Short mmCIF file of C-alpha atoms in Angstrom, two decimals:
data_model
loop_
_atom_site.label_atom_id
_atom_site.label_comp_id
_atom_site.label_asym_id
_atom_site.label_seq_id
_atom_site.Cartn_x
_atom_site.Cartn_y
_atom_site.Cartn_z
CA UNK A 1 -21.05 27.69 -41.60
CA UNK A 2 -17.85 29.38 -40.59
CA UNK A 3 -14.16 28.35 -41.38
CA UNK A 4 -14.07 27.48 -37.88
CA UNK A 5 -17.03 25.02 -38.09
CA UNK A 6 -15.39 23.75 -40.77
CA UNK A 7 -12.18 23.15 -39.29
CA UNK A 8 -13.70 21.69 -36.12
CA UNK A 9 -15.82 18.93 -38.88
CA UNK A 10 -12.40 18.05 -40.18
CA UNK A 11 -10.79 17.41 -36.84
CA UNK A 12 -13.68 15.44 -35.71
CA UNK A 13 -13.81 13.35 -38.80
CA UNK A 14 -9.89 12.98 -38.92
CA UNK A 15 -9.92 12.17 -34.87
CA UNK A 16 -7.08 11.28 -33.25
CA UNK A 17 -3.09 9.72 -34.14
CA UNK A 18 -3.14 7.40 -36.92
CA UNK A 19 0.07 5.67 -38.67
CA UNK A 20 -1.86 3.17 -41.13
CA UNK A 21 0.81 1.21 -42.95
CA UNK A 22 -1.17 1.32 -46.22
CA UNK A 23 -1.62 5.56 -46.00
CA UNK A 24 1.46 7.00 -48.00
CA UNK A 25 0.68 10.37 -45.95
CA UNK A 26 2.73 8.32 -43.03
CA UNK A 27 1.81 9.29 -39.02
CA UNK A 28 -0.96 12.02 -38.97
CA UNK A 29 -2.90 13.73 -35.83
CA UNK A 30 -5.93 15.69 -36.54
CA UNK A 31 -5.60 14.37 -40.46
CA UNK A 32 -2.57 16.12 -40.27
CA UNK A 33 0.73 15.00 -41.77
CA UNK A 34 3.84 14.66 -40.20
CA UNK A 35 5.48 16.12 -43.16
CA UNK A 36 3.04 18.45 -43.38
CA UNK A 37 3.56 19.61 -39.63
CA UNK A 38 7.13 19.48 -39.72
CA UNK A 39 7.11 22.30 -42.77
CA UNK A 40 4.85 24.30 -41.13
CA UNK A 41 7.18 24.20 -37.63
CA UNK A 42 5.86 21.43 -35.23
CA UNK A 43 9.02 19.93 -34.57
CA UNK A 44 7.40 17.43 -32.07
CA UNK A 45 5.86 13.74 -31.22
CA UNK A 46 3.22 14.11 -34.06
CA UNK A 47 0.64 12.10 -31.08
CA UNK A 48 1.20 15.29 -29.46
CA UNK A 49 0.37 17.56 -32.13
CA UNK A 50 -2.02 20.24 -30.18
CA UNK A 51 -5.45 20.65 -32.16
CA UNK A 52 -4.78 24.22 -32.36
CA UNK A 53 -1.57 23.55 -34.19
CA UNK A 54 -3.80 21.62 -36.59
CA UNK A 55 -6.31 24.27 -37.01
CA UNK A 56 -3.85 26.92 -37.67
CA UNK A 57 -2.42 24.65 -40.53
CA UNK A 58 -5.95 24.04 -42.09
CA UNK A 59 -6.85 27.91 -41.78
CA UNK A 60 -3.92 28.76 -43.63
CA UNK A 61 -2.86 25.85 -45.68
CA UNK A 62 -6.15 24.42 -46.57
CA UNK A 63 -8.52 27.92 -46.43
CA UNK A 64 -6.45 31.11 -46.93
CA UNK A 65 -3.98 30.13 -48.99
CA UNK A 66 -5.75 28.70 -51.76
CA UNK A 67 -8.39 31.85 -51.59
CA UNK A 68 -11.49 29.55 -50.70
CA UNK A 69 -12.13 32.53 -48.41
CA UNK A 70 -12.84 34.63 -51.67
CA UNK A 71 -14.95 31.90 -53.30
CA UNK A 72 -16.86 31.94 -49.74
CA UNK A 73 -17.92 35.47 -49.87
CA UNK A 74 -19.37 34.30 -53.10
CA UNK A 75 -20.89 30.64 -52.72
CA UNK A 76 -20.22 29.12 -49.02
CA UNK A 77 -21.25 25.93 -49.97
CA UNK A 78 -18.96 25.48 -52.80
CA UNK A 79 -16.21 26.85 -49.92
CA UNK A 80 -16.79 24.38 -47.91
CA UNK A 81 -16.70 21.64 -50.64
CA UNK A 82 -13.42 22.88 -51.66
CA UNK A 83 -12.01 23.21 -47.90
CA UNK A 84 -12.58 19.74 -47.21
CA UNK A 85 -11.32 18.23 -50.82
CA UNK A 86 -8.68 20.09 -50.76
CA UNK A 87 -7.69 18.83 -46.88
CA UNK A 88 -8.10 15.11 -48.15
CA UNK A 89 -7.14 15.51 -51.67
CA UNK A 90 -4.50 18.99 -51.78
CA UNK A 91 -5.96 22.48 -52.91
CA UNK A 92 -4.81 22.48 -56.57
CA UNK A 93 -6.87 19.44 -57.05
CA UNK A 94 -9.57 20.79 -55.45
CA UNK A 95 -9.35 23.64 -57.34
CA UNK A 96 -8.56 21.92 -60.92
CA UNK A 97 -12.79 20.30 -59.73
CA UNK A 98 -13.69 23.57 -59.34
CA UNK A 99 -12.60 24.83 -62.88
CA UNK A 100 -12.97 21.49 -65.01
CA UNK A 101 -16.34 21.97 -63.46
CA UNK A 102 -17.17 25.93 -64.17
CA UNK A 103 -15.85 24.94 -68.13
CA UNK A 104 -18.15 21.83 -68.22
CA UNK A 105 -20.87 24.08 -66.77
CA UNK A 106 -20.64 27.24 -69.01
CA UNK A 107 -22.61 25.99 -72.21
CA UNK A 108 -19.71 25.77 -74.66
CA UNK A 109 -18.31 29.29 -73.02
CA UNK A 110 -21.30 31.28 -73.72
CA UNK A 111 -21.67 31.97 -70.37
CA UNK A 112 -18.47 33.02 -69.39
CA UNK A 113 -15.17 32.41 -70.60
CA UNK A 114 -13.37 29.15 -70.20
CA UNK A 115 -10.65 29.15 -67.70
CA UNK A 116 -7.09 27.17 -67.15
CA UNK A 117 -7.80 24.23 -65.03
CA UNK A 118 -4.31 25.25 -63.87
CA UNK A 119 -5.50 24.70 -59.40
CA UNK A 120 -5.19 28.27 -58.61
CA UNK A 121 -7.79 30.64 -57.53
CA UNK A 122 -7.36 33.61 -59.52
CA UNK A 123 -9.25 36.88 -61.10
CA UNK A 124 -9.92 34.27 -64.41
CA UNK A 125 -10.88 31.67 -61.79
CA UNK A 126 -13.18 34.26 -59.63
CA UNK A 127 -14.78 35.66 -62.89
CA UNK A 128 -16.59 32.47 -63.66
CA UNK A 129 -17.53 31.68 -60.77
CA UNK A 130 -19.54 35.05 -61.10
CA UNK A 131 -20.40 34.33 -64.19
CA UNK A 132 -21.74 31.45 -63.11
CA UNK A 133 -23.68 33.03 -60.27
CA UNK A 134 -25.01 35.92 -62.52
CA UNK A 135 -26.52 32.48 -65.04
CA UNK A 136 -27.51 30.04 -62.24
CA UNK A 137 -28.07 32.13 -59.22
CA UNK A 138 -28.32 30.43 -56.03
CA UNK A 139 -29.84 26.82 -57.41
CA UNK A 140 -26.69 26.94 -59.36
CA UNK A 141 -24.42 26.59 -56.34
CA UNK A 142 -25.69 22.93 -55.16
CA UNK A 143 -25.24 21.87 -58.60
CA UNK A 144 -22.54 23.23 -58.69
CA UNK A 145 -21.47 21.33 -55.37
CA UNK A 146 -22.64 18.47 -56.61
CA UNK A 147 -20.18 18.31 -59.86
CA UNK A 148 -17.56 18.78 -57.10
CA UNK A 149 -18.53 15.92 -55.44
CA UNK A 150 -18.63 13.88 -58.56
CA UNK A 151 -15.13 14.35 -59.61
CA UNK A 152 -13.78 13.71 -56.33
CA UNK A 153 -16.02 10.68 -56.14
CA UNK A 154 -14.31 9.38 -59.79
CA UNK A 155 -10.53 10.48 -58.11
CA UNK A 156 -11.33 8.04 -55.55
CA UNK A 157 -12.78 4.73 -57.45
CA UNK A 158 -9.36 5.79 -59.89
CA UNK A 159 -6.50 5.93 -56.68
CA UNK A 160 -8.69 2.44 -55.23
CA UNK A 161 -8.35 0.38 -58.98
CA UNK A 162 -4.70 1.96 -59.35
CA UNK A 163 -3.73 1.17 -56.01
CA UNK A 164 -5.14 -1.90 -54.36
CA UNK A 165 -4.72 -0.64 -50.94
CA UNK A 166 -6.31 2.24 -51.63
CA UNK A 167 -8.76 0.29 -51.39
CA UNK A 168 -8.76 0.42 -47.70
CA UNK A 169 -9.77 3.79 -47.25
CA UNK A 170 -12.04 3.60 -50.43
CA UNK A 171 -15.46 3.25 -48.38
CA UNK A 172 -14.98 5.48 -45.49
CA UNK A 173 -14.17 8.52 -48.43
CA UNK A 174 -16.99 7.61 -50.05
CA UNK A 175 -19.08 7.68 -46.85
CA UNK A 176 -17.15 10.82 -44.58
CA UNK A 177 -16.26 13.13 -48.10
CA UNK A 178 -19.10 12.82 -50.55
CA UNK A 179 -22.89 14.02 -49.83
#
């Protein structure tokens, strides 16, 4: 699966216009903000946000930017997961899964060296996850997914208790974001 593929999954999960009083993120088209559109140059009704508009914004914002592009020439699965958190959740958080996850996962850094948990994808950053390949190989990756999925799974039950409508949008995250 391609960037593109993903983008066109997020779209189509995200659908249409939305302005849901209880979502802080305000009036969103193709899950994208209006804030976010607005800083990235849409100046216009955000119901008439064009999907390519959108896509551009995820590609760069959401893909590029954060360098899931370099973890996907090294797990595309992982990629993916990250893509999509990071679209729901922002990139540094999705990142901070990634290496809270790599440190939990590298036997009390005998594997590889723990890393700052700092959301940036960097040379430390792309090192374990190496590291990580060279110990786990390929199996490694879905577990690897899966630890992903489990601290995005606790971020959610944490934003529904601390936020009671949260709660809302607390079963169609766990249904549309983890698995």
């Amino acid at each position: 699966m391609d960037i593109d593929d993903l983008i066109d999954e997020v779209i189509g999960r995200e659908g249409g216009y939305s302005n849901n009083k209880a979502d802080r993120g305000g009036a969103t088209r193709w899950g994208v903000t209006e804030k976010v559109a607005r800083a990235n140059g849409y100046a216009g009704d955000m119901r008439a946000l064009p999907r390519e508009t959108a896509a551009a914004i995820y590609r760069r914002l959401y893909w590029q930017r954060p360098g899931y592009d370099r973890v996907a020439a090294r797990m595309p699965l992982v990629a993916a997961e990250l893509f999509d958190t990071g679209v729901n959740m922002g990139p540094k958080v999705a990142t901070g899964f990634l290496q809270r996850a790599l440190n939990a996962l590298n036997r009390g850094a005998s594997d590889y060296p723990d890393i700052a948990a700092d959301g940036l994808i960097g040379p430390r950053t792309l090192s374990a996850l190496d590291g990580f390949m060279a110990k786990r190989g390929a199996a490694g990756e879905r577990v690897l997914v899966k630890a992903l999925e489990a601290l995005q799974g606790a971020r959610y039950m944490a934003l529904a208790e601390s936020r009671p409508a949260n709660e809302a949008f607390l079963y169609g995250w766990l249904a549309n974001r983890l698995g």
